């Protein structure tokens, strides 16, 4: 499978997609309650509903849903014409386009909101974005919390919450209490693919976890890489006879 995303960095899940189960054969729509890059839905070419509490993420997606190929090329021509670092607010484009710049070329580690000035050494992912544009238009995106997802028969959920306790830019405890997750999942009577990093068994001991991949991730402070395990739990998964069922009956 070729990972599909409009962004240079689509999170670790973009790197491990080939190790994850594809949606069950009868699934027509995927919910991503933590939308981010939307890599799971886009890579499987399915209709999707994405929810994210970060309004900036939603603004980027909304802009991409209306952007044309020429809009992307115009943005890239402007970016390549700059002779040095430029604050994205000075870019003569709509806010969504400025945020697209920011998430792609405004930090040492792309994919985070840690910078507001362009890094000339980074390039925009023009080809990736152009490939993703037709699929993005098949997505519904909403600003809100994961609790607002309401999957129906024929849907599945790709559940990839922020990691709790991290010292990086993604701090799950800033957004919600991990104890609120399982009660919400119990209300979704559909296949759920739950991914998490190290700490999965400690934070969610009720679930049956397996290691999906072991990957090397960059270490921003000190250089080099650090090895990390990626975990997955399949809930109510009809393609796996030994899958864990969250619901009785």
JSON list of N, CA, C and O in Angstrom, two decimals, residues 208-234:
[
{"chain": "A", "resi": 208, "resn": "UNK", "atom": "N", "xyz": [-6.74, -6.08, 24.37]},
{"chain": "A", "resi": 208, "resn": "UNK", "atom": "CA", "xyz": [-5.76, -7.07, 23.96]},
{"chain": "A", "resi": 208, "resn": "UNK", "atom": "C", "xyz": [-4.87, -6.44, 22.88]},
{"chain": "A", "resi": 208, "resn": "UNK", "atom": "O", "xyz": [-5.30, -6.26, 21.75]},
{"chain": "A", "resi": 209, "resn": "UNK", "atom": "N", "xyz": [-3.64, -6.13, 23.24]},
{"chain": "A", "resi": 209, "resn": "UNK", "atom": "CA", "xyz": [-2.72, -5.43, 22.37]},
{"chain": "A", "resi": 209, "resn": "UNK", "atom": "C", "xyz": [-1.74, -6.38, 21.70]},
{"chain": "A", "resi": 209, "resn": "UNK", "atom": "O", "xyz": [-1.39, -7.41, 22.26]},
{"chain": "A", "resi": 210, "resn": "UNK", "atom": "N", "xyz": [-1.30, -6.00, 20.51]},
{"chain": "A", "resi": 210, "resn": "UNK", "atom": "CA", "xyz": [-0.20, -6.69, 19.84]},
{"chain": "A", "resi": 210, "resn": "UNK", "atom": "C", "xyz": [0.71, -5.64, 19.22]},
{"chain": "A", "resi": 210, "resn": "UNK", "atom": "O", "xyz": [0.28, -4.52, 18.93]},
{"chain": "A", "resi": 211, "resn": "UNK", "atom": "N", "xyz": [1.96, -5.99, 19.04]},
{"chain": "A", "resi": 211, "resn": "UNK", "atom": "CA", "xyz": [2.90, -5.06, 18.42]},
{"chain": "A", "resi": 211, "resn": "UNK", "atom": "C", "xyz": [2.71, -5.11, 16.91]},
{"chain": "A", "resi": 211, "resn": "UNK", "atom": "O", "xyz": [2.79, -6.18, 16.30]},
{"chain": "A", "resi": 212, "resn": "UNK", "atom": "N", "xyz": [2.44, -3.96, 16.32]},
{"chain": "A", "resi": 212, "resn": "UNK", "atom": "CA", "xyz": [2.27, -3.92, 14.87]},
{"chain": "A", "resi": 212, "resn": "UNK", "atom": "C", "xyz": [3.59, -3.68, 14.16]},
{"chain": "A", "resi": 212, "resn": "UNK", "atom": "O", "xyz": [3.81, -4.16, 13.05]},
{"chain": "A", "resi": 213, "resn": "UNK", "atom": "N", "xyz": [4.51, -2.92, 14.79]},
{"chain": "A", "resi": 213, "resn": "UNK", "atom": "CA", "xyz": [5.79, -2.63, 14.15]},
{"chain": "A", "resi": 213, "resn": "UNK", "atom": "C", "xyz": [6.75, -2.07, 15.20]},
{"chain": "A", "resi": 213, "resn": "UNK", "atom": "O", "xyz": [6.32, -1.56, 16.24]},
{"chain": "A", "resi": 214, "resn": "UNK", "atom": "N", "xyz": [8.03, -2.17, 14.92]},
{"chain": "A", "resi": 214, "resn": "UNK", "atom": "CA", "xyz": [9.07, -1.52, 15.70]},
{"chain": "A", "resi": 214, "resn": "UNK", "atom": "C", "xyz": [9.80, -0.58, 14.77]},
{"chain": "A", "resi": 214, "resn": "UNK", "atom": "O", "xyz": [10.34, -1.00, 13.74]},
{"chain": "A", "resi": 215, "resn": "UNK", "atom": "N", "xyz": [9.77, 0.72, 15.08]},
{"chain": "A", "resi": 215, "resn": "UNK", "atom": "CA", "xyz": [10.32, 1.71, 14.16]},
{"chain": "A", "resi": 215, "resn": "UNK", "atom": "C", "xyz": [11.31, 2.62, 14.88]},
{"chain": "A", "resi": 215, "resn": "UNK", "atom": "O", "xyz": [11.31, 2.72, 16.11]},
{"chain": "A", "resi": 216, "resn": "UNK", "atom": "N", "xyz": [12.15, 3.25, 14.09]},
{"chain": "A", "resi": 216, "resn": "UNK", "atom": "CA", "xyz": [13.08, 4.25, 14.61]},
{"chain": "A", "resi": 216, "resn": "UNK", "atom": "C", "xyz": [12.51, 5.64, 14.34]},
{"chain": "A", "resi": 216, "resn": "UNK", "atom": "O", "xyz": [12.12, 5.94, 13.21]},
{"chain": "A", "resi": 217, "resn": "UNK", "atom": "N", "xyz": [12.43, 6.47, 15.36]},
{"chain": "A", "resi": 217, "resn": "UNK", "atom": "CA", "xyz": [11.91, 7.82, 15.21]},
{"chain": "A", "resi": 217, "resn": "UNK", "atom": "C", "xyz": [13.01, 8.81, 15.57]},
{"chain": "A", "resi": 217, "resn": "UNK", "atom": "O", "xyz": [13.87, 8.53, 16.41]},
{"chain": "A", "resi": 218, "resn": "UNK", "atom": "N", "xyz": [13.02, 9.99, 14.92]},
{"chain": "A", "resi": 218, "resn": "UNK", "atom": "CA", "xyz": [14.08, 10.97, 15.18]},
{"chain": "A", "resi": 218, "resn": "UNK", "atom": "C", "xyz": [14.05, 11.46, 16.62]},
{"chain": "A", "resi": 218, "resn": "UNK", "atom": "O", "xyz": [12.99, 11.62, 17.23]},
{"chain": "A", "resi": 219, "resn": "UNK", "atom": "N", "xyz": [15.25, 11.70, 17.16]},
{"chain": "A", "resi": 219, "resn": "UNK", "atom": "CA", "xyz": [15.38, 12.31, 18.47]},
{"chain": "A", "resi": 219, "resn": "UNK", "atom": "C", "xyz": [15.83, 13.75, 18.24]},
{"chain": "A", "resi": 219, "resn": "UNK", "atom": "O", "xyz": [16.96, 14.00, 17.82]},
{"chain": "A", "resi": 220, "resn": "UNK", "atom": "N", "xyz": [14.89, 14.69, 18.48]},
{"chain": "A", "resi": 220, "resn": "UNK", "atom": "CA", "xyz": [15.18, 16.08, 18.16]},
{"chain": "A", "resi": 220, "resn": "UNK", "atom": "C", "xyz": [16.28, 16.65, 19.04]},
{"chain": "A", "resi": 220, "resn": "UNK", "atom": "O", "xyz": [17.10, 17.45, 18.60]},
{"chain": "A", "resi": 221, "resn": "UNK", "atom": "N", "xyz": [16.29, 16.28, 20.29]},
{"chain": "A", "resi": 221, "resn": "UNK", "atom": "CA", "xyz": [17.33, 16.76, 21.21]},
{"chain": "A", "resi": 221, "resn": "UNK", "atom": "C", "xyz": [18.39, 15.68, 21.36]},
{"chain": "A", "resi": 221, "resn": "UNK", "atom": "O", "xyz": [18.13, 14.61, 21.87]},
{"chain": "A", "resi": 222, "resn": "UNK", "atom": "N", "xyz": [19.58, 15.97, 20.89]},
{"chain": "A", "resi": 222, "resn": "UNK", "atom": "CA", "xyz": [20.66, 15.01, 20.97]},
{"chain": "A", "resi": 222, "resn": "UNK", "atom": "C", "xyz": [20.95, 14.30, 19.67]},
{"chain": "A", "resi": 222, "resn": "UNK", "atom": "O", "xyz": [21.99, 13.65, 19.52]},
{"chain": "A", "resi": 223, "resn": "UNK", "atom": "N", "xyz": [20.02, 14.39, 18.70]},
{"chain": "A", "resi": 223, "resn": "UNK", "atom": "CA", "xyz": [20.24, 13.77, 17.41]},
{"chain": "A", "resi": 223, "resn": "UNK", "atom": "C", "xyz": [20.05, 12.27, 17.42]},
{"chain": "A", "resi": 223, "resn": "UNK", "atom": "O", "xyz": [19.77, 11.65, 18.45]},
{"chain": "A", "resi": 224, "resn": "UNK", "atom": "N", "xyz": [20.18, 11.68, 16.27]},
{"chain": "A", "resi": 224, "resn": "UNK", "atom": "CA", "xyz": [20.01, 10.24, 16.15]},
{"chain": "A", "resi": 224, "resn": "UNK", "atom": "C", "xyz": [18.55, 9.83, 16.19]},
{"chain": "A", "resi": 224, "resn": "UNK", "atom": "O", "xyz": [17.64, 10.64, 16.00]},
{"chain": "A", "resi": 225, "resn": "UNK", "atom": "N", "xyz": [18.33, 8.56, 16.46]},
{"chain": "A", "resi": 225, "resn": "UNK", "atom": "CA", "xyz": [16.98, 8.03, 16.52]},
{"chain": "A", "resi": 225, "resn": "UNK", "atom": "C", "xyz": [16.79, 7.21, 17.79]},
{"chain": "A", "resi": 225, "resn": "UNK", "atom": "O", "xyz": [17.76, 6.82, 18.44]},
{"chain": "A", "resi": 226, "resn": "UNK", "atom": "N", "xyz": [15.54, 6.96, 18.12]},
{"chain": "A", "resi": 226, "resn": "UNK", "atom": "CA", "xyz": [15.21, 6.10, 19.24]},
{"chain": "A", "resi": 226, "resn": "UNK", "atom": "C", "xyz": [14.21, 5.07, 18.75]},
{"chain": "A", "resi": 226, "resn": "UNK", "atom": "O", "xyz": [13.35, 5.37, 17.92]},
{"chain": "A", "resi": 227, "resn": "UNK", "atom": "N", "xyz": [14.34, 3.86, 19.23]},
{"chain": "A", "resi": 227, "resn": "UNK", "atom": "CA", "xyz": [13.46, 2.78, 18.79]},
{"chain": "A", "resi": 227, "resn": "UNK", "atom": "C", "xyz": [12.16, 2.82, 19.58]},
{"chain": "A", "resi": 227, "resn": "UNK", "atom": "O", "xyz": [12.16, 2.99, 20.80]},
{"chain": "A", "resi": 228, "resn": "UNK", "atom": "N", "xyz": [11.04, 2.65, 18.86]},
{"chain": "A", "resi": 228, "resn": "UNK", "atom": "CA", "xyz": [9.75, 2.67, 19.54]},
{"chain": "A", "resi": 228, "resn": "UNK", "atom": "C", "xyz": [8.86, 1.58, 18.96]},
{"chain": "A", "resi": 228, "resn": "UNK", "atom": "O", "xyz": [8.86, 1.33, 17.76]},
{"chain": "A", "resi": 229, "resn": "UNK", "atom": "N", "xyz": [8.09, 0.97, 19.83]},
{"chain": "A", "resi": 229, "resn": "UNK", "atom": "CA", "xyz": [7.12, -0.03, 19.40]},
{"chain": "A", "resi": 229, "resn": "UNK", "atom": "C", "xyz": [5.77, 0.64, 19.12]},
{"chain": "A", "resi": 229, "resn": "UNK", "atom": "O", "xyz": [5.37, 1.55, 19.84]},
{"chain": "A", "resi": 230, "resn": "UNK", "atom": "N", "xyz": [5.13, 0.18, 18.09]},
{"chain": "A", "resi": 230, "resn": "UNK", "atom": "CA", "xyz": [3.77, 0.64, 17.78]},
{"chain": "A", "resi": 230, "resn": "UNK", "atom": "C", "xyz": [2.81, -0.51, 18.06]},
{"chain": "A", "resi": 230, "resn": "UNK", "atom": "O", "xyz": [3.04, -1.64, 17.63]},
{"chain": "A", "resi": 231, "resn": "UNK", "atom": "N", "xyz": [1.75, -0.20, 18.80]},
{"chain": "A", "resi": 231, "resn": "UNK", "atom": "CA", "xyz": [0.80, -1.22, 19.24]},
{"chain": "A", "resi": 231, "resn": "UNK", "atom": "C", "xyz": [-0.54, -1.04, 18.54]},
{"chain": "A", "resi": 231, "resn": "UNK", "atom": "O", "xyz": [-0.90, 0.06, 18.13]},
{"chain": "A", "resi": 232, "resn": "UNK", "atom": "N", "xyz": [-1.28, -2.13, 18.43]},
{"chain": "A", "resi": 232, "resn": "UNK", "atom": "CA", "xyz": [-2.60, -2.07, 17.82]},
{"chain": "A", "resi": 232, "resn": "UNK", "atom": "C", "xyz": [-3.53, -3.04, 18.55]},
{"chain": "A", "resi": 232, "resn": "UNK", "atom": "O", "xyz": [-3.12, -4.11, 19.01]},
{"chain": "A", "resi": 233, "resn": "UNK", "atom": "N", "xyz": [-4.79, -2.62, 18.70]},
{"chain": "A", "resi": 233, "resn": "UNK", "atom": "CA", "xyz": [-5.85, -3.48, 19.24]},
{"chain": "A", "resi": 233, "resn": "UNK", "atom": "C", "xyz": [-7.00, -3.46, 18.25]},
{"chain": "A", "resi": 233, "resn": "UNK", "atom": "O", "xyz": [-7.42, -2.39, 17.80]},
{"chain": "A", "resi": 234, "resn": "UNK", "atom": "N", "xyz": [-7.49, -4.65, 17.89]},
{"chain": "A", "resi": 234, "resn": "UNK", "atom": "CA", "xyz": [-8.61, -4.77, 16.96]},
{"chain": "A", "resi": 234, "resn": "UNK", "atom": "C", "xyz": [-9.87, -5.11, 17.77]},
{"chain": "A", "resi": 234, "resn": "UNK", "atom": "O", "xyz": [-9.94, -6.16, 18.40]}
]
